[in-house]
Short mmCIF file of C-alpha atoms and ligand atoms in Angstrom, two decimals:
data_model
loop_
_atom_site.label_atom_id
_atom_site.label_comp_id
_atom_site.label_asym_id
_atom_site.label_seq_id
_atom_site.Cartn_x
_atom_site.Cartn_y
_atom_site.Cartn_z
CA UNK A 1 -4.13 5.37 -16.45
CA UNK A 2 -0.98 3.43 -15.03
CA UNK A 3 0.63 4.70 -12.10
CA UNK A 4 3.53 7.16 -12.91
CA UNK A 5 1.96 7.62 -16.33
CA UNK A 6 3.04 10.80 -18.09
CA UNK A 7 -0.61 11.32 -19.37
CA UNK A 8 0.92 13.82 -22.64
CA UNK A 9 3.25 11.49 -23.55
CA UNK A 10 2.84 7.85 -23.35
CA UNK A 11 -0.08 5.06 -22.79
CA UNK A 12 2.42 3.73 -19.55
CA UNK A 13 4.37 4.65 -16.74
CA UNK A 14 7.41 6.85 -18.16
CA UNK A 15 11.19 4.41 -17.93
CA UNK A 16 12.44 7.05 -15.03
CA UNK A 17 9.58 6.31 -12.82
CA UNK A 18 9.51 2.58 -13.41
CA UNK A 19 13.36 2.46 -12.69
CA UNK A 20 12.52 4.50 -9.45
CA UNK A 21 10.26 2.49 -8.53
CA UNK A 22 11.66 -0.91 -9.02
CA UNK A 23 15.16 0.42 -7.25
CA UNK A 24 12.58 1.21 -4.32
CA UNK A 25 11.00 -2.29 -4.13
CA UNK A 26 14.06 -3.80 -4.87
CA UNK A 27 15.85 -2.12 -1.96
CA UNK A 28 13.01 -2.76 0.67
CA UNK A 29 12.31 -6.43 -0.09
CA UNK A 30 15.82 -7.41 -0.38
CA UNK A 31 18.14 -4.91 1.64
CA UNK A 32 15.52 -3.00 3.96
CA UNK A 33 18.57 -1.95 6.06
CA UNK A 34 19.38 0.66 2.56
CA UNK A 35 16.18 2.94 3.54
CA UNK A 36 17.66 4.84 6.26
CA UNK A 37 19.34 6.34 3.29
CA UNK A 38 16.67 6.40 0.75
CA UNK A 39 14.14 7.85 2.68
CA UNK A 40 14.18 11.42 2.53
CA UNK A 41 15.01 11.49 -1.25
CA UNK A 42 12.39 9.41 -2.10
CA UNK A 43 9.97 11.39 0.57
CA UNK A 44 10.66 14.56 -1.53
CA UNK A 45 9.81 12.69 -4.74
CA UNK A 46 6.77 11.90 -3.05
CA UNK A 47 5.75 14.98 -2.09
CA UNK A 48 6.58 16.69 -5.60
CA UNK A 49 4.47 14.18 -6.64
CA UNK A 50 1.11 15.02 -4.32
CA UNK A 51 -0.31 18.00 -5.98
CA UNK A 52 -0.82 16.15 -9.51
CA UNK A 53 -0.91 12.17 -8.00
CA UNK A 54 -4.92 11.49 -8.23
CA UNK A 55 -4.79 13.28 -12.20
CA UNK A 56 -2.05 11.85 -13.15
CA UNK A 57 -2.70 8.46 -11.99
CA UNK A 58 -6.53 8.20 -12.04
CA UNK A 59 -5.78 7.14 -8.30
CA UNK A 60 -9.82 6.74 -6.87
CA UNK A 61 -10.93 5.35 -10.40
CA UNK A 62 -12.00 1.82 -10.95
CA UNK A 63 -8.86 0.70 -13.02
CA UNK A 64 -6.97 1.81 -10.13
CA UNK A 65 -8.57 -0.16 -7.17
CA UNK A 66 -9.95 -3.12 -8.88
CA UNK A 67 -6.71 -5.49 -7.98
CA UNK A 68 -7.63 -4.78 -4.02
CA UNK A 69 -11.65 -4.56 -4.44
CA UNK A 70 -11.10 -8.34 -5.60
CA UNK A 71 -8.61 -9.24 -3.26
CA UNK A 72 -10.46 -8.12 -0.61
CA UNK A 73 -13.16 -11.04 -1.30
CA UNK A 74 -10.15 -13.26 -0.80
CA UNK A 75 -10.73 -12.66 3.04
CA UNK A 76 -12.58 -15.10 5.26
CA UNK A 77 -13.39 -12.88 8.30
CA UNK A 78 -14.22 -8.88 8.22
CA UNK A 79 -11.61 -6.75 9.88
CA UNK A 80 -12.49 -4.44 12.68
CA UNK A 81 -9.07 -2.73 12.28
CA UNK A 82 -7.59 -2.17 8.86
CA UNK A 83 -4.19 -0.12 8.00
CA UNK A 84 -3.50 1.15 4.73
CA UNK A 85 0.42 1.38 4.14
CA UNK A 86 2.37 4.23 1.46
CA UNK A 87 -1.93 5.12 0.96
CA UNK A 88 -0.79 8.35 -0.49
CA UNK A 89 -3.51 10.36 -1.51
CA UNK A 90 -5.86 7.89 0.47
CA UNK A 91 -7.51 6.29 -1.92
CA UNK A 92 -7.59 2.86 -0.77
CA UNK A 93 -8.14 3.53 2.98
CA UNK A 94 -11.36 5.02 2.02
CA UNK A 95 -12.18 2.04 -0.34
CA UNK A 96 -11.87 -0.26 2.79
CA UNK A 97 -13.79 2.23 4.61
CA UNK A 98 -16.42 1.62 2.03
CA UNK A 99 -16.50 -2.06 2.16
CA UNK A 100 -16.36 -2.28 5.76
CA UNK A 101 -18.18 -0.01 6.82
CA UNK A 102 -17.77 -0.80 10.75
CA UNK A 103 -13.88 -0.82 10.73
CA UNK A 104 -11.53 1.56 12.25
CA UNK A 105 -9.28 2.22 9.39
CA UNK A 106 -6.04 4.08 9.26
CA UNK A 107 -3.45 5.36 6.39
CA UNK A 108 -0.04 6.16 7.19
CA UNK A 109 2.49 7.49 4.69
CA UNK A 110 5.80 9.08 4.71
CA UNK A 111 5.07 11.90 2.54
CA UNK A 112 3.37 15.12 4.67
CA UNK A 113 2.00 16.12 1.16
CA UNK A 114 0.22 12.79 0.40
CA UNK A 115 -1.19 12.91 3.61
CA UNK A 116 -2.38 15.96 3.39
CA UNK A 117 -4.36 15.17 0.11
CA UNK A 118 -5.29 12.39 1.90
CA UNK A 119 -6.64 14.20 5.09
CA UNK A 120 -8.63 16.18 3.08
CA UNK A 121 -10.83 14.00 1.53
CA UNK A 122 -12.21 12.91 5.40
CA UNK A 123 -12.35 16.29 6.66
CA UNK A 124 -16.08 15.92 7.41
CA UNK A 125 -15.81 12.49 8.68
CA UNK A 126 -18.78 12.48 11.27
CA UNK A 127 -17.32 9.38 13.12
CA UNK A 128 -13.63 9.53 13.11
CA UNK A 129 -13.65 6.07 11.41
CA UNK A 130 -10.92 6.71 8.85
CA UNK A 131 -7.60 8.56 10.28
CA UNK A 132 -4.78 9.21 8.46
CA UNK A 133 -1.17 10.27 9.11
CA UNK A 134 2.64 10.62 8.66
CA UNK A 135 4.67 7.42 9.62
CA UNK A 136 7.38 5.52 8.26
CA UNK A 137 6.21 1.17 7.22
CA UNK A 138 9.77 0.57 8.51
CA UNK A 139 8.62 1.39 12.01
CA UNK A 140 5.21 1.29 12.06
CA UNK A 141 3.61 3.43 15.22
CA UNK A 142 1.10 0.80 16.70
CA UNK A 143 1.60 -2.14 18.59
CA UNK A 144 2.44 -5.89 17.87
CA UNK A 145 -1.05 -7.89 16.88
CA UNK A 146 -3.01 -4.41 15.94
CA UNK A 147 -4.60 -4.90 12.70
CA UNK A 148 -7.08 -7.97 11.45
CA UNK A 149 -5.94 -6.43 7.86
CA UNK A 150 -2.73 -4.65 6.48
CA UNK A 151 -2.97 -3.53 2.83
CA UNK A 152 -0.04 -1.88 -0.02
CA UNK A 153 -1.60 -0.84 -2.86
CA UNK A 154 1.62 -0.03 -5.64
CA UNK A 155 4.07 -0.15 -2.21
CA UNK A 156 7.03 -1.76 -1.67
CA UNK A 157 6.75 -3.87 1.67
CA UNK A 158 8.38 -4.00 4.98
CA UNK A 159 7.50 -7.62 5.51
CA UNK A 160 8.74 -7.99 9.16
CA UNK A 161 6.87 -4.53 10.52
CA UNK A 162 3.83 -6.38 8.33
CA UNK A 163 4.08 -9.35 10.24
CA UNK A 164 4.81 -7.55 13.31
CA UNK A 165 1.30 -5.23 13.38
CA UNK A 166 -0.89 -8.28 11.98
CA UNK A 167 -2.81 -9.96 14.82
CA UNK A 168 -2.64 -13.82 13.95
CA UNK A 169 -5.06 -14.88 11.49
CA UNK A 170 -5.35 -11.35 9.84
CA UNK A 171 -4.39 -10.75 6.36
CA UNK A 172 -2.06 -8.55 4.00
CA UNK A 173 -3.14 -8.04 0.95
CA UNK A 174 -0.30 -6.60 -1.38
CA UNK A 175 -1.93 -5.03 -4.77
CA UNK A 176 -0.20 -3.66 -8.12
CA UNK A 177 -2.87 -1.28 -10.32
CA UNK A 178 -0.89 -2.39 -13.53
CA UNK A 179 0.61 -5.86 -12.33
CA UNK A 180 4.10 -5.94 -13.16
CA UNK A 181 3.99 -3.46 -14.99
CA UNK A 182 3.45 -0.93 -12.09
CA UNK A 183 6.55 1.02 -11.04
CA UNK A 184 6.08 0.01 -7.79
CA UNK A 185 5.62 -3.69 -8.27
CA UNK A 186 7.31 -6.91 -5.97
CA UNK A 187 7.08 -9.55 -8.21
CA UNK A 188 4.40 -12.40 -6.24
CA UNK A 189 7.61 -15.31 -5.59
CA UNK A 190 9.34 -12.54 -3.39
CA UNK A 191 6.33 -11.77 -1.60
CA UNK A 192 6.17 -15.60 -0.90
CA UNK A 193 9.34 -15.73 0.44
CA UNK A 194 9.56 -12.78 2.10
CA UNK A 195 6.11 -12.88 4.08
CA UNK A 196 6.75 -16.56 4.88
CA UNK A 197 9.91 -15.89 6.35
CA UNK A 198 7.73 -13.75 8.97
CA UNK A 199 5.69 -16.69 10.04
CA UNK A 200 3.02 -15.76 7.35
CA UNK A 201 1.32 -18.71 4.59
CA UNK A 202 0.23 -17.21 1.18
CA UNK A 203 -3.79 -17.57 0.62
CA UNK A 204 -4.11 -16.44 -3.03
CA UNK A 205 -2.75 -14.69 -5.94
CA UNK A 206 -4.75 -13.13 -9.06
CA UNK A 207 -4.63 -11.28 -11.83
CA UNK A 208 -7.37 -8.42 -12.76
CA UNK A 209 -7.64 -6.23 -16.02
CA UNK A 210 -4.40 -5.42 -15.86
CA UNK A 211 -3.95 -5.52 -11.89
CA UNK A 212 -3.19 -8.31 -9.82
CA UNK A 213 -3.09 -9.04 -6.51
CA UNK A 214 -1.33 -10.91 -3.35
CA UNK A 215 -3.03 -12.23 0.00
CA UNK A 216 -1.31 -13.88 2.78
CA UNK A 217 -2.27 -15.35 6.61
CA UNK A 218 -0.24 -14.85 9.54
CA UNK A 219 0.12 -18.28 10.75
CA UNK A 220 -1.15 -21.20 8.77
C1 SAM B 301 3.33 4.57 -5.79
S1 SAM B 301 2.70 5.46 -4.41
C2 SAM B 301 1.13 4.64 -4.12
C3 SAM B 301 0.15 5.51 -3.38
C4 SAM B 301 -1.24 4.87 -3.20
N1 SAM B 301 -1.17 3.63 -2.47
C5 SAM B 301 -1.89 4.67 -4.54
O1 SAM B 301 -1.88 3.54 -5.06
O2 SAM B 301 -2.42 5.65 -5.07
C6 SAM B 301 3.71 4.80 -3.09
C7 SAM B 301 3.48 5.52 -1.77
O3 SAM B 301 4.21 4.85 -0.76
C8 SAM B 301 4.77 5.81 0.09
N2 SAM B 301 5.92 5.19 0.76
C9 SAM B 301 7.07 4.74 0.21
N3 SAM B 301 7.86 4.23 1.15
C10 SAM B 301 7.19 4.35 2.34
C11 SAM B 301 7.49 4.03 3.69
N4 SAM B 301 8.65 3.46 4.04
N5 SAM B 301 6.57 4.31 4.64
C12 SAM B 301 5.39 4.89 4.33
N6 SAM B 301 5.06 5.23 3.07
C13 SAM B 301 5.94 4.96 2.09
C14 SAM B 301 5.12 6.97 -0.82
O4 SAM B 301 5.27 8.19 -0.14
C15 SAM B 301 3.95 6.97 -1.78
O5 SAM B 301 2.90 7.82 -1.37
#
């Protein structure tokens, strides 16, 4: 089921949550200096949204994932350090988890609630592999060069913090469950423009089901 859907009502994500959404990405991509003032509204949409967000969205199903499970083949090199960014409920952390199964990975969201969810899920993680926790993708809490691999899965991006945590050579990958017509969906030519204005060269773009998907370099 789309992200957003109303699952009663409709076979897609309901017009108030697509118009959220697209303000969201919208803002971000294009006037990142607005989210200083979007931030807690849109955290305590979030978190209203937390309890209900893996039901209502069919968030760890196949449908859900497939646009990053194939963008992740997209990749020459296995990352040792993956971050998941607005990973919500977690799903897609533990998906890399899955497929790489000797990376560190992390999730950070602003939402408590999500994070919670997400926390969770890896309470009986015997290795502390996966980690997840509150933190803001306009100020990203690890150093410059951290991560071989930064993924969004239906999240707008902060390309330069993107840029900033990416070693060079490692990869974003920048997925949409329902392609454009996800809520939270940045259209592929202003990923282009925005990621190579960071120094970063675009490797593929795809369409899957009804997903698609977005993988850039750092450097060329
Ligand atoms: C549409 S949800 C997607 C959640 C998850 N990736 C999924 O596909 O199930 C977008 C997520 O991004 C988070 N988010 C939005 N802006 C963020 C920011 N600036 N920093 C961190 N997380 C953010 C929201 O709290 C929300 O959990």
């Amino acid at each position: 089921m789309p992200i957003g859907t109303d699952s009663e009502t409709s076979g897609g994500p309901s017009s108030r949550v697509k118009l959220v959404g697209r303000a969201l990405n919208a803002a971000v991509s294009h006037a990142p200096w607005l989210w200083p003032l979007l931030r807690a509204p849109m955290t305590r949409y979030f978190d209203d949204l937390a309890i209900t967000w893996d039901d209502r969205t069919g968030a760890p199903g196949v449908d859900h994932l497939a646009p990053l499970a194939v963008a992740v083949t997209k990749i020459d090199r296995r990352p040792e350090r993956a971050l998941d960014i607005g990973t919500g409920t977690g799903v897609a952390a533990l998906f890399l988890a899955r497929e790489f199964p000797y990376a560190s990975v992390r999730g950070v969201d602003v939402s408590e609630e999500m994070i919670r969810r997400a926390k969770a899920k890896v309470g009986l993680d015997p290795d502390g592999r996966v980690a997840f926790q509150v933190a803001d993708s306009a100020a990203l809490p690890y150093g410059e060069g951290h991560f071989d691999l930064v993924t969004l899965l239906n999240t707008p991006p902060f390309f330069a913090e993107i840029a900033r945590v990416l070693r060079h050579g490692g990869h974003v990958i920048v997925a949409a469950s329902s392609g454009d017509q996800t809520p939270f969906y940045t259209p592929d030519a202003v990923l282009r423009r925005g990621f190579g204005r960071h120094g970063m060269t675009t490797v593929k773009t795809g369409v899957i089901g009804r997903g698609s998907y977005f993988v850039a370099r750092k450097g060329d």
